[in-house]
Short mmCIF file of N, CA and C in Angstrom, two decimals:
data_model
loop_
_atom_site.label_atom_id
_atom_site.label_comp_id
_atom_site.label_asym_id
_atom_site.label_seq_id
_atom_site.Cartn_x
_atom_site.Cartn_y
_atom_site.Cartn_z
N GLU A 176 -2.10 23.81 6.52
CA GLU A 176 -3.52 23.61 6.83
C GLU A 176 -4.20 24.94 7.16
N ARG A 177 -3.48 25.82 7.87
CA ARG A 177 -4.06 27.13 8.18
C ARG A 177 -4.29 27.94 6.90
N ILE A 178 -3.32 27.90 6.01
CA ILE A 178 -3.46 28.64 4.74
C ILE A 178 -4.67 28.13 3.97
N LEU A 179 -4.86 26.83 3.95
CA LEU A 179 -5.94 26.25 3.15
C LEU A 179 -7.32 26.54 3.72
N THR A 180 -7.40 27.00 4.98
CA THR A 180 -8.70 27.35 5.55
C THR A 180 -9.13 28.77 5.18
N ARG A 181 -8.24 29.55 4.57
CA ARG A 181 -8.56 30.93 4.22
C ARG A 181 -9.40 30.98 2.95
N SER A 182 -10.55 31.54 3.05
CA SER A 182 -11.48 31.57 1.92
C SER A 182 -11.04 32.54 0.83
N GLU A 183 -10.21 33.53 1.19
CA GLU A 183 -9.84 34.57 0.22
C GLU A 183 -8.68 34.17 -0.68
N ILE A 184 -8.09 33.00 -0.47
CA ILE A 184 -6.93 32.57 -1.25
C ILE A 184 -7.35 32.18 -2.66
N SER A 185 -6.59 32.62 -3.64
CA SER A 185 -6.89 32.28 -5.04
C SER A 185 -6.51 30.83 -5.30
N PRO A 186 -7.09 30.20 -6.31
CA PRO A 186 -6.73 28.82 -6.63
C PRO A 186 -5.23 28.64 -6.85
N GLN A 187 -4.59 29.58 -7.54
CA GLN A 187 -3.16 29.45 -7.80
C GLN A 187 -2.35 29.43 -6.51
N HIS A 188 -2.78 30.21 -5.51
CA HIS A 188 -2.05 30.26 -4.25
C HIS A 188 -2.37 29.08 -3.33
N ARG A 189 -3.32 28.27 -3.71
CA ARG A 189 -3.62 27.05 -2.95
C ARG A 189 -2.72 25.88 -3.36
N ILE A 190 -2.11 25.97 -4.54
CA ILE A 190 -1.41 24.81 -5.10
C ILE A 190 -0.26 24.34 -4.21
N LEU A 191 0.68 25.20 -3.87
CA LEU A 191 1.84 24.77 -3.10
C LEU A 191 1.48 24.27 -1.71
N PRO A 192 0.56 24.93 -0.98
CA PRO A 192 0.14 24.34 0.30
C PRO A 192 -0.52 22.97 0.13
N LEU A 193 -1.33 22.82 -0.92
CA LEU A 193 -1.96 21.53 -1.19
C LEU A 193 -0.91 20.46 -1.46
N LEU A 194 0.08 20.79 -2.27
CA LEU A 194 1.13 19.81 -2.59
C LEU A 194 1.96 19.45 -1.37
N THR A 195 2.28 20.45 -0.57
CA THR A 195 3.07 20.20 0.64
C THR A 195 2.33 19.24 1.58
N LEU A 196 1.07 19.53 1.85
CA LEU A 196 0.28 18.69 2.73
C LEU A 196 0.08 17.30 2.14
N ALA A 197 -0.18 17.24 0.83
CA ALA A 197 -0.40 15.96 0.17
C ALA A 197 0.84 15.08 0.24
N LEU A 198 2.01 15.66 -0.01
CA LEU A 198 3.24 14.85 0.02
C LEU A 198 3.59 14.39 1.43
N ILE A 199 3.34 15.23 2.42
CA ILE A 199 3.57 14.79 3.81
C ILE A 199 2.69 13.58 4.10
N ARG A 200 1.42 13.68 3.73
CA ARG A 200 0.50 12.56 3.98
C ARG A 200 0.89 11.32 3.19
N ALA A 201 1.22 11.50 1.90
CA ALA A 201 1.57 10.36 1.06
C ALA A 201 2.83 9.67 1.59
N ARG A 202 3.80 10.43 2.03
CA ARG A 202 5.04 9.85 2.54
C ARG A 202 4.81 9.12 3.85
N ARG A 203 3.81 9.53 4.59
CA ARG A 203 3.45 8.83 5.83
C ARG A 203 2.55 7.63 5.57
N GLY A 204 2.12 7.46 4.32
CA GLY A 204 1.22 6.35 3.99
C GLY A 204 -0.24 6.68 4.24
N GLU A 205 -0.56 7.96 4.30
CA GLU A 205 -1.93 8.40 4.53
C GLU A 205 -2.56 8.84 3.20
N PRO A 206 -3.88 8.82 3.09
CA PRO A 206 -4.54 9.23 1.84
C PRO A 206 -4.25 10.69 1.51
N ALA A 207 -3.97 10.94 0.23
CA ALA A 207 -3.69 12.31 -0.21
C ALA A 207 -4.36 12.62 -1.54
N GLY A 208 -5.14 11.69 -2.06
CA GLY A 208 -5.73 11.85 -3.39
C GLY A 208 -6.60 13.08 -3.55
N GLY A 209 -7.42 13.38 -2.56
CA GLY A 209 -8.30 14.55 -2.65
C GLY A 209 -7.52 15.85 -2.76
N LEU A 210 -6.44 15.96 -2.00
CA LEU A 210 -5.60 17.16 -2.05
C LEU A 210 -4.93 17.29 -3.42
N LEU A 211 -4.47 16.16 -3.96
CA LEU A 211 -3.80 16.18 -5.25
C LEU A 211 -4.78 16.47 -6.39
N ASP A 212 -6.01 15.98 -6.25
CA ASP A 212 -7.03 16.28 -7.27
C ASP A 212 -7.35 17.78 -7.27
N GLU A 213 -7.47 18.35 -6.07
CA GLU A 213 -7.74 19.79 -5.99
C GLU A 213 -6.58 20.59 -6.56
N ALA A 214 -5.34 20.16 -6.25
CA ALA A 214 -4.17 20.85 -6.78
C ALA A 214 -4.15 20.82 -8.30
N LEU A 215 -4.54 19.69 -8.88
CA LEU A 215 -4.57 19.58 -10.34
C LEU A 215 -5.61 20.53 -10.93
N ASP A 216 -6.77 20.63 -10.28
CA ASP A 216 -7.79 21.57 -10.73
C ASP A 216 -7.29 23.02 -10.65
N CYS A 217 -6.62 23.34 -9.55
CA CYS A 217 -6.11 24.70 -9.35
C CYS A 217 -4.99 25.04 -10.33
N ALA A 218 -4.27 24.03 -10.80
CA ALA A 218 -3.11 24.26 -11.66
C ALA A 218 -3.45 24.27 -13.14
N ALA A 219 -4.71 24.14 -13.48
CA ALA A 219 -5.09 24.11 -14.90
C ALA A 219 -4.57 25.35 -15.62
N GLY A 220 -3.70 25.13 -16.60
CA GLY A 220 -3.22 26.22 -17.43
C GLY A 220 -2.18 27.12 -16.81
N ASN A 221 -1.58 26.75 -15.66
CA ASN A 221 -0.53 27.62 -15.12
C ASN A 221 0.79 26.88 -14.94
N GLN A 222 1.80 27.62 -14.50
CA GLN A 222 3.17 27.09 -14.48
C GLN A 222 3.40 26.03 -13.41
N PHE A 223 2.45 25.82 -12.52
CA PHE A 223 2.64 24.83 -11.46
C PHE A 223 2.17 23.44 -11.84
N ARG A 224 1.63 23.28 -13.04
CA ARG A 224 1.07 22.00 -13.45
C ARG A 224 2.11 20.87 -13.39
N LEU A 225 3.34 21.14 -13.81
CA LEU A 225 4.38 20.11 -13.76
C LEU A 225 4.65 19.68 -12.31
N HIS A 226 4.64 20.63 -11.40
CA HIS A 226 4.85 20.30 -9.98
C HIS A 226 3.74 19.38 -9.48
N VAL A 227 2.52 19.63 -9.93
CA VAL A 227 1.39 18.80 -9.52
C VAL A 227 1.55 17.39 -10.07
N HIS A 228 1.90 17.28 -11.34
CA HIS A 228 2.10 15.95 -11.92
C HIS A 228 3.22 15.20 -11.20
N ALA A 229 4.29 15.92 -10.84
CA ALA A 229 5.40 15.28 -10.13
C ALA A 229 4.94 14.78 -8.76
N ALA A 230 4.16 15.58 -8.05
CA ALA A 230 3.65 15.15 -6.73
C ALA A 230 2.71 13.97 -6.87
N ARG A 231 1.86 13.98 -7.88
CA ARG A 231 0.93 12.87 -8.12
C ARG A 231 1.70 11.59 -8.47
N ALA A 232 2.78 11.74 -9.24
CA ALA A 232 3.60 10.57 -9.59
C ALA A 232 4.27 10.00 -8.35
N GLU A 233 4.81 10.87 -7.50
CA GLU A 233 5.45 10.37 -6.27
C GLU A 233 4.43 9.69 -5.37
N ALA A 234 3.26 10.28 -5.22
CA ALA A 234 2.23 9.69 -4.37
C ALA A 234 1.82 8.31 -4.88
N ALA A 235 1.70 8.16 -6.20
CA ALA A 235 1.35 6.86 -6.78
C ALA A 235 2.45 5.84 -6.51
N TRP A 236 3.71 6.27 -6.65
CA TRP A 236 4.83 5.37 -6.37
C TRP A 236 4.84 4.97 -4.90
N LEU A 237 4.63 5.92 -4.02
CA LEU A 237 4.60 5.62 -2.59
C LEU A 237 3.49 4.65 -2.24
N ALA A 238 2.38 4.71 -2.98
CA ALA A 238 1.26 3.80 -2.76
C ALA A 238 1.51 2.43 -3.37
N GLY A 239 2.63 2.27 -4.07
CA GLY A 239 2.97 0.98 -4.66
C GLY A 239 2.36 0.75 -6.03
N ASP A 240 1.84 1.80 -6.65
CA ASP A 240 1.19 1.67 -7.96
C ASP A 240 2.12 2.20 -9.05
N ASP A 241 3.01 1.33 -9.53
CA ASP A 241 3.98 1.74 -10.52
C ASP A 241 3.33 2.12 -11.85
N ALA A 242 2.26 1.42 -12.22
CA ALA A 242 1.57 1.74 -13.48
C ALA A 242 0.99 3.16 -13.43
N ALA A 243 0.38 3.52 -12.31
CA ALA A 243 -0.17 4.87 -12.16
C ALA A 243 0.95 5.90 -12.12
N THR A 244 2.08 5.55 -11.52
CA THR A 244 3.23 6.45 -11.49
C THR A 244 3.68 6.77 -12.91
N LEU A 245 3.86 5.72 -13.72
CA LEU A 245 4.33 5.91 -15.10
C LEU A 245 3.31 6.68 -15.93
N ALA A 246 2.02 6.43 -15.68
CA ALA A 246 0.97 7.17 -16.41
C ALA A 246 1.03 8.65 -16.07
N GLU A 247 1.24 8.96 -14.79
CA GLU A 247 1.33 10.37 -14.37
C GLU A 247 2.58 11.03 -14.95
N VAL A 248 3.67 10.28 -15.00
CA VAL A 248 4.90 10.79 -15.61
C VAL A 248 4.64 11.11 -17.08
N HIS A 249 3.98 10.20 -17.79
CA HIS A 249 3.64 10.44 -19.20
C HIS A 249 2.82 11.72 -19.35
N ARG A 250 1.81 11.89 -18.50
CA ARG A 250 0.96 13.09 -18.59
C ARG A 250 1.78 14.35 -18.37
N GLY A 251 2.65 14.32 -17.37
CA GLY A 251 3.47 15.49 -17.09
C GLY A 251 4.45 15.80 -18.19
N LEU A 252 5.20 14.79 -18.63
CA LEU A 252 6.22 15.03 -19.64
C LEU A 252 5.61 15.38 -21.00
N ALA A 253 4.38 14.93 -21.24
CA ALA A 253 3.72 15.27 -22.51
C ALA A 253 3.48 16.77 -22.63
N SER A 254 3.42 17.46 -21.49
CA SER A 254 3.16 18.90 -21.52
C SER A 254 4.43 19.74 -21.48
N VAL A 255 5.59 19.07 -21.49
CA VAL A 255 6.86 19.79 -21.35
C VAL A 255 7.28 20.42 -22.67
N THR A 256 7.67 21.69 -22.59
CA THR A 256 8.32 22.37 -23.69
C THR A 256 9.79 22.48 -23.31
N VAL A 257 10.65 21.88 -24.09
CA VAL A 257 12.07 21.78 -23.73
C VAL A 257 12.67 23.14 -23.40
N VAL A 258 12.32 24.15 -24.16
CA VAL A 258 12.93 25.46 -23.98
C VAL A 258 12.49 26.12 -22.67
N THR A 259 11.24 25.94 -22.28
CA THR A 259 10.70 26.69 -21.15
C THR A 259 10.51 25.86 -19.88
N ALA A 260 10.66 24.55 -19.96
CA ALA A 260 10.34 23.71 -18.82
C ALA A 260 11.27 23.97 -17.64
N ASP A 261 10.69 23.98 -16.45
CA ASP A 261 11.44 24.09 -15.20
C ASP A 261 12.11 22.73 -14.94
N GLY A 262 13.42 22.73 -14.81
CA GLY A 262 14.16 21.49 -14.65
C GLY A 262 13.84 20.72 -13.39
N TRP A 263 13.37 21.40 -12.35
CA TRP A 263 13.10 20.70 -11.08
C TRP A 263 11.93 19.74 -11.19
N PRO A 264 10.73 20.16 -11.60
CA PRO A 264 9.66 19.17 -11.69
C PRO A 264 9.88 18.16 -12.81
N VAL A 265 10.56 18.56 -13.89
CA VAL A 265 10.87 17.60 -14.95
C VAL A 265 11.80 16.53 -14.40
N GLY A 266 12.81 16.93 -13.66
CA GLY A 266 13.71 15.96 -13.03
C GLY A 266 12.99 15.06 -12.06
N GLU A 267 12.07 15.64 -11.30
CA GLU A 267 11.32 14.83 -10.34
C GLU A 267 10.43 13.81 -11.04
N LEU A 268 9.82 14.22 -12.15
CA LEU A 268 9.01 13.28 -12.93
C LEU A 268 9.88 12.14 -13.45
N ARG A 269 11.03 12.48 -13.97
CA ARG A 269 11.91 11.44 -14.52
C ARG A 269 12.43 10.51 -13.42
N ARG A 270 12.70 11.07 -12.25
CA ARG A 270 13.10 10.22 -11.13
C ARG A 270 11.98 9.25 -10.78
N CYS A 271 10.74 9.75 -10.75
CA CYS A 271 9.60 8.87 -10.44
C CYS A 271 9.49 7.75 -11.46
N ALA A 272 9.74 8.06 -12.74
CA ALA A 272 9.71 7.02 -13.77
C ALA A 272 10.77 5.97 -13.48
N LEU A 273 11.95 6.39 -13.11
CA LEU A 273 13.03 5.46 -12.80
C LEU A 273 12.67 4.59 -11.59
N LEU A 274 12.12 5.21 -10.55
CA LEU A 274 11.72 4.46 -9.36
C LEU A 274 10.66 3.42 -9.66
N ALA A 275 9.80 3.74 -10.64
CA ALA A 275 8.69 2.84 -10.97
C ALA A 275 9.06 1.81 -12.04
N GLY A 276 10.32 1.78 -12.43
CA GLY A 276 10.76 0.77 -13.38
C GLY A 276 10.92 1.23 -14.80
N GLY A 277 10.83 2.52 -15.05
CA GLY A 277 11.02 3.05 -16.40
C GLY A 277 12.38 3.70 -16.52
N THR A 278 12.77 3.99 -17.75
CA THR A 278 14.01 4.73 -17.99
C THR A 278 13.69 5.89 -18.91
N PRO A 279 13.49 7.07 -18.35
CA PRO A 279 13.13 8.22 -19.17
C PRO A 279 14.26 8.64 -20.10
N ASP A 280 13.90 9.10 -21.26
CA ASP A 280 14.86 9.61 -22.23
C ASP A 280 15.27 11.01 -21.81
N THR A 281 16.51 11.16 -21.39
CA THR A 281 16.99 12.47 -20.92
C THR A 281 17.89 13.14 -21.94
N ALA A 282 18.04 12.53 -23.10
CA ALA A 282 19.00 13.08 -24.06
C ALA A 282 18.54 14.41 -24.64
N ALA A 283 17.22 14.62 -24.75
CA ALA A 283 16.71 15.80 -25.44
C ALA A 283 17.01 17.11 -24.71
N ASP A 284 17.02 17.08 -23.41
CA ASP A 284 17.25 18.32 -22.67
C ASP A 284 18.08 18.02 -21.43
N ARG A 285 19.36 18.02 -21.59
CA ARG A 285 20.27 17.67 -20.50
C ARG A 285 20.12 18.66 -19.35
N ASP A 286 19.94 18.12 -18.16
CA ASP A 286 19.77 18.91 -16.95
C ASP A 286 21.15 19.17 -16.37
N ALA A 287 21.55 20.41 -16.29
CA ALA A 287 22.86 20.74 -15.75
C ALA A 287 22.76 21.38 -14.37
N VAL A 288 21.56 21.37 -13.78
CA VAL A 288 21.35 22.13 -12.55
C VAL A 288 20.98 21.24 -11.36
N THR A 289 20.04 20.34 -11.52
CA THR A 289 19.46 19.63 -10.37
C THR A 289 20.18 18.32 -10.07
N PRO A 290 20.09 17.86 -8.81
CA PRO A 290 20.65 16.55 -8.47
C PRO A 290 19.92 15.39 -9.14
N TYR A 291 18.71 15.64 -9.66
CA TYR A 291 17.99 14.56 -10.34
C TYR A 291 18.80 13.98 -11.49
N ARG A 292 19.56 14.85 -12.19
CA ARG A 292 20.33 14.37 -13.35
C ARG A 292 21.34 13.32 -12.91
N LEU A 293 21.91 13.48 -11.72
CA LEU A 293 22.88 12.51 -11.21
C LEU A 293 22.21 11.17 -10.95
N GLU A 294 20.99 11.22 -10.40
CA GLU A 294 20.24 9.98 -10.18
C GLU A 294 19.95 9.29 -11.50
N LEU A 295 19.52 10.06 -12.49
CA LEU A 295 19.16 9.50 -13.79
C LEU A 295 20.38 8.94 -14.51
N GLU A 296 21.55 9.47 -14.21
CA GLU A 296 22.79 8.96 -14.80
C GLU A 296 23.33 7.76 -14.02
N GLY A 297 22.68 7.41 -12.91
CA GLY A 297 23.11 6.27 -12.12
C GLY A 297 24.14 6.59 -11.05
N ASP A 298 24.45 7.87 -10.84
CA ASP A 298 25.43 8.25 -9.83
C ASP A 298 24.72 8.61 -8.53
N TRP A 299 24.21 7.60 -7.86
CA TRP A 299 23.42 7.82 -6.65
C TRP A 299 24.26 8.44 -5.53
N ARG A 300 25.53 8.10 -5.46
CA ARG A 300 26.38 8.67 -4.40
C ARG A 300 26.49 10.19 -4.55
N ALA A 301 26.80 10.65 -5.77
CA ALA A 301 26.92 12.09 -6.00
C ALA A 301 25.57 12.77 -5.80
N ALA A 302 24.49 12.12 -6.23
CA ALA A 302 23.16 12.70 -6.06
C ALA A 302 22.83 12.85 -4.57
N ALA A 303 23.07 11.80 -3.80
CA ALA A 303 22.78 11.85 -2.37
C ALA A 303 23.62 12.94 -1.69
N ALA A 304 24.88 13.05 -2.08
CA ALA A 304 25.75 14.07 -1.49
C ALA A 304 25.24 15.47 -1.82
N GLU A 305 24.80 15.66 -3.06
CA GLU A 305 24.29 16.98 -3.46
C GLU A 305 22.99 17.30 -2.74
N TRP A 306 22.10 16.31 -2.61
CA TRP A 306 20.86 16.55 -1.86
C TRP A 306 21.17 16.92 -0.41
N MET A 307 22.14 16.25 0.20
CA MET A 307 22.51 16.56 1.58
C MET A 307 23.09 17.97 1.67
N ARG A 308 23.90 18.35 0.67
CA ARG A 308 24.45 19.71 0.66
C ARG A 308 23.34 20.75 0.63
N LEU A 309 22.24 20.41 -0.06
CA LEU A 309 21.10 21.32 -0.16
C LEU A 309 20.17 21.22 1.06
N GLY A 310 20.46 20.31 1.97
CA GLY A 310 19.63 20.14 3.16
C GLY A 310 18.38 19.31 2.93
N CYS A 311 18.37 18.52 1.87
CA CYS A 311 17.19 17.72 1.49
C CYS A 311 17.40 16.27 1.88
N VAL A 312 17.18 15.95 3.15
CA VAL A 312 17.47 14.63 3.70
C VAL A 312 16.61 13.55 3.05
N TYR A 313 15.32 13.83 2.86
CA TYR A 313 14.41 12.86 2.24
C TYR A 313 14.86 12.54 0.82
N ASP A 314 15.18 13.56 0.04
CA ASP A 314 15.61 13.33 -1.34
C ASP A 314 16.93 12.59 -1.40
N ALA A 315 17.83 12.86 -0.45
CA ALA A 315 19.09 12.11 -0.40
C ALA A 315 18.81 10.63 -0.15
N ALA A 316 17.85 10.35 0.70
CA ALA A 316 17.49 8.95 0.97
C ALA A 316 16.89 8.30 -0.27
N VAL A 317 16.04 9.02 -1.00
CA VAL A 317 15.47 8.48 -2.23
C VAL A 317 16.59 8.18 -3.22
N ALA A 318 17.57 9.06 -3.32
CA ALA A 318 18.71 8.82 -4.23
C ALA A 318 19.44 7.54 -3.85
N ARG A 319 19.56 7.27 -2.56
CA ARG A 319 20.26 6.06 -2.10
C ARG A 319 19.53 4.78 -2.49
N LEU A 320 18.27 4.87 -2.84
CA LEU A 320 17.55 3.68 -3.29
C LEU A 320 18.15 3.11 -4.57
N GLY A 321 18.91 3.91 -5.28
CA GLY A 321 19.59 3.43 -6.49
C GLY A 321 20.92 2.76 -6.21
N GLY A 322 21.26 2.61 -4.94
CA GLY A 322 22.57 2.08 -4.58
C GLY A 322 22.57 0.64 -4.15
N ASP A 323 23.61 0.29 -3.41
CA ASP A 323 23.80 -1.08 -2.94
C ASP A 323 23.01 -1.32 -1.65
N ILE A 324 23.22 -2.49 -1.06
CA ILE A 324 22.46 -2.86 0.14
C ILE A 324 22.67 -1.84 1.26
N ASP A 325 23.91 -1.45 1.50
CA ASP A 325 24.18 -0.48 2.57
C ASP A 325 23.45 0.84 2.32
N ALA A 326 23.45 1.28 1.06
CA ALA A 326 22.79 2.54 0.73
C ALA A 326 21.29 2.45 0.95
N VAL A 327 20.68 1.35 0.53
CA VAL A 327 19.23 1.19 0.69
C VAL A 327 18.88 1.05 2.17
N GLN A 328 19.71 0.35 2.94
CA GLN A 328 19.46 0.26 4.38
C GLN A 328 19.58 1.62 5.05
N SER A 329 20.54 2.44 4.59
CA SER A 329 20.66 3.80 5.10
C SER A 329 19.42 4.62 4.75
N ALA A 330 18.92 4.46 3.52
CA ALA A 330 17.69 5.16 3.12
C ALA A 330 16.53 4.73 4.00
N LEU A 331 16.42 3.44 4.24
CA LEU A 331 15.34 2.92 5.08
C LEU A 331 15.40 3.53 6.48
N ALA A 332 16.60 3.61 7.06
CA ALA A 332 16.74 4.22 8.39
C ALA A 332 16.31 5.68 8.37
N THR A 333 16.68 6.41 7.32
CA THR A 333 16.29 7.81 7.22
C THR A 333 14.78 7.95 7.11
N PHE A 334 14.15 7.13 6.26
CA PHE A 334 12.70 7.19 6.12
C PHE A 334 12.02 6.90 7.45
N ARG A 335 12.54 5.95 8.19
CA ARG A 335 11.94 5.64 9.51
C ARG A 335 12.11 6.82 10.46
N ASP A 336 13.28 7.45 10.44
CA ASP A 336 13.51 8.63 11.30
C ASP A 336 12.55 9.76 10.95
N LEU A 337 12.22 9.90 9.67
CA LEU A 337 11.33 10.96 9.20
C LEU A 337 9.85 10.59 9.31
N ASP A 338 9.57 9.38 9.76
CA ASP A 338 8.20 8.86 9.82
C ASP A 338 7.58 8.80 8.42
N ALA A 339 8.43 8.57 7.43
CA ALA A 339 7.97 8.43 6.05
C ALA A 339 7.70 6.94 5.81
N ARG A 340 6.59 6.47 6.35
CA ARG A 340 6.29 5.04 6.36
C ARG A 340 6.14 4.46 4.96
N ALA A 341 5.52 5.19 4.05
CA ALA A 341 5.33 4.67 2.70
C ALA A 341 6.68 4.54 1.98
N ALA A 342 7.54 5.52 2.14
CA ALA A 342 8.87 5.45 1.53
C ALA A 342 9.68 4.32 2.15
N ALA A 343 9.55 4.13 3.47
CA ALA A 343 10.24 3.03 4.13
C ALA A 343 9.77 1.69 3.58
N ARG A 344 8.48 1.58 3.30
CA ARG A 344 7.93 0.34 2.73
C ARG A 344 8.55 0.06 1.35
N ARG A 345 8.70 1.11 0.52
CA ARG A 345 9.31 0.92 -0.80
C ARG A 345 10.78 0.52 -0.66
N ALA A 346 11.50 1.11 0.30
CA ALA A 346 12.89 0.73 0.52
C ALA A 346 12.98 -0.72 0.97
N GLN A 347 12.09 -1.10 1.86
CA GLN A 347 12.06 -2.48 2.37
C GLN A 347 11.80 -3.47 1.23
N GLN A 348 10.93 -3.10 0.30
CA GLN A 348 10.63 -3.97 -0.84
C GLN A 348 11.83 -4.11 -1.76
N ARG A 349 12.67 -3.11 -1.81
CA ARG A 349 13.84 -3.16 -2.70
C ARG A 349 14.93 -4.07 -2.17
N LEU A 350 15.10 -4.14 -0.87
CA LEU A 350 16.22 -4.88 -0.28
C LEU A 350 16.36 -6.32 -0.76
N PRO A 351 15.31 -7.13 -0.78
CA PRO A 351 15.50 -8.53 -1.18
C PRO A 351 15.92 -8.70 -2.65
N ARG A 352 15.71 -7.70 -3.47
CA ARG A 352 16.04 -7.80 -4.90
C ARG A 352 17.49 -7.42 -5.20
N LEU A 353 18.21 -6.92 -4.19
CA LEU A 353 19.58 -6.46 -4.43
C LEU A 353 20.56 -7.63 -4.44
N PRO A 354 21.54 -7.60 -5.34
CA PRO A 354 22.55 -8.65 -5.37
C PRO A 354 23.29 -8.71 -4.04
N GLY A 355 23.54 -9.93 -3.58
CA GLY A 355 24.27 -10.11 -2.35
C GLY A 355 23.40 -10.08 -1.11
N ARG A 356 22.11 -9.82 -1.27
CA ARG A 356 21.22 -9.77 -0.11
C ARG A 356 21.10 -11.13 0.55
N ALA A 357 20.91 -12.15 -0.26
CA ALA A 357 20.82 -13.51 0.25
C ALA A 357 21.37 -14.44 -0.81
N ALA A 358 22.03 -15.50 -0.39
CA ALA A 358 22.61 -16.43 -1.35
C ALA A 358 21.51 -16.99 -2.24
N GLY A 359 21.74 -16.90 -3.55
CA GLY A 359 20.75 -17.43 -4.49
C GLY A 359 19.56 -16.53 -4.71
N GLY A 360 19.53 -15.36 -4.06
CA GLY A 360 18.40 -14.45 -4.23
C GLY A 360 18.42 -13.79 -5.59
N PRO A 361 17.27 -13.29 -6.03
CA PRO A 361 17.22 -12.67 -7.36
C PRO A 361 17.99 -11.36 -7.39
N ALA A 362 18.59 -11.09 -8.51
CA ALA A 362 19.33 -9.83 -8.69
C ALA A 362 18.36 -8.71 -9.01
N ALA A 363 18.78 -7.51 -8.71
CA ALA A 363 17.95 -6.34 -9.04
C ALA A 363 17.89 -6.20 -10.55
N PRO A 364 16.75 -5.76 -11.09
CA PRO A 364 16.65 -5.60 -12.54
C PRO A 364 17.60 -4.52 -13.02
N SER A 365 18.17 -4.73 -14.19
CA SER A 365 19.08 -3.73 -14.75
C SER A 365 18.28 -2.63 -15.42
N ILE A 366 18.91 -1.48 -15.55
CA ILE A 366 18.25 -0.35 -16.20
C ILE A 366 17.84 -0.72 -17.62
N SER A 367 18.68 -1.50 -18.31
CA SER A 367 18.39 -1.81 -19.71
C SER A 367 17.22 -2.76 -19.87
N SER A 368 16.81 -3.41 -18.77
CA SER A 368 15.73 -4.40 -18.89
C SER A 368 14.35 -3.82 -18.64
N VAL A 369 14.26 -2.53 -18.31
CA VAL A 369 12.98 -1.96 -17.99
C VAL A 369 12.46 -1.08 -19.11
N ARG A 370 11.18 -0.75 -19.04
CA ARG A 370 10.52 0.01 -20.10
C ARG A 370 11.08 1.40 -20.26
N ARG A 371 11.04 1.91 -21.48
CA ARG A 371 11.52 3.25 -21.78
C ARG A 371 10.37 4.23 -21.78
N ILE A 372 10.55 5.37 -21.10
CA ILE A 372 9.54 6.41 -21.02
C ILE A 372 10.05 7.61 -21.81
N THR A 373 9.25 8.11 -22.74
CA THR A 373 9.68 9.27 -23.52
C THR A 373 8.68 10.38 -23.38
#
């Protein structure tokens, strides 16, 4: 917030502070749209555009708008050049697609660096362990959303500890859909039954 009050800061140098503040607010369930809109304007034509699309996709998912999440993922991935793309925001975009019910095509550019690839491959345990090794508690909890009841309950507890109310709400919504949650309850949708994002 202090950085963003400085009038001498260039638009490019406003992007990361805007994204940081926006994601904190979005994860708490607070409005962040204005910050994300400004970040998108500041990122026009520069290397941070993918990061902005990834943050906008996460914010839409946290707000419960899966259609907007998938639309933002489409916009971000449409601008990706396989040879030059930064694997981190691309992985984050693809994770957002998965969280929102899509299955992104990852065959074209295999990610050998980020924990996102483990999530996309369905190995939530390894992804969560890698995020924890990197000190990324929130991301480890998001990875656990791909797991069983115990994993999702663990993610929910972490989100509550972090005061990430919007993420906690998404975890809470997932619990009743998991197999074994309640006798006769609906099973979680399989990866093969959801839309494909390319």
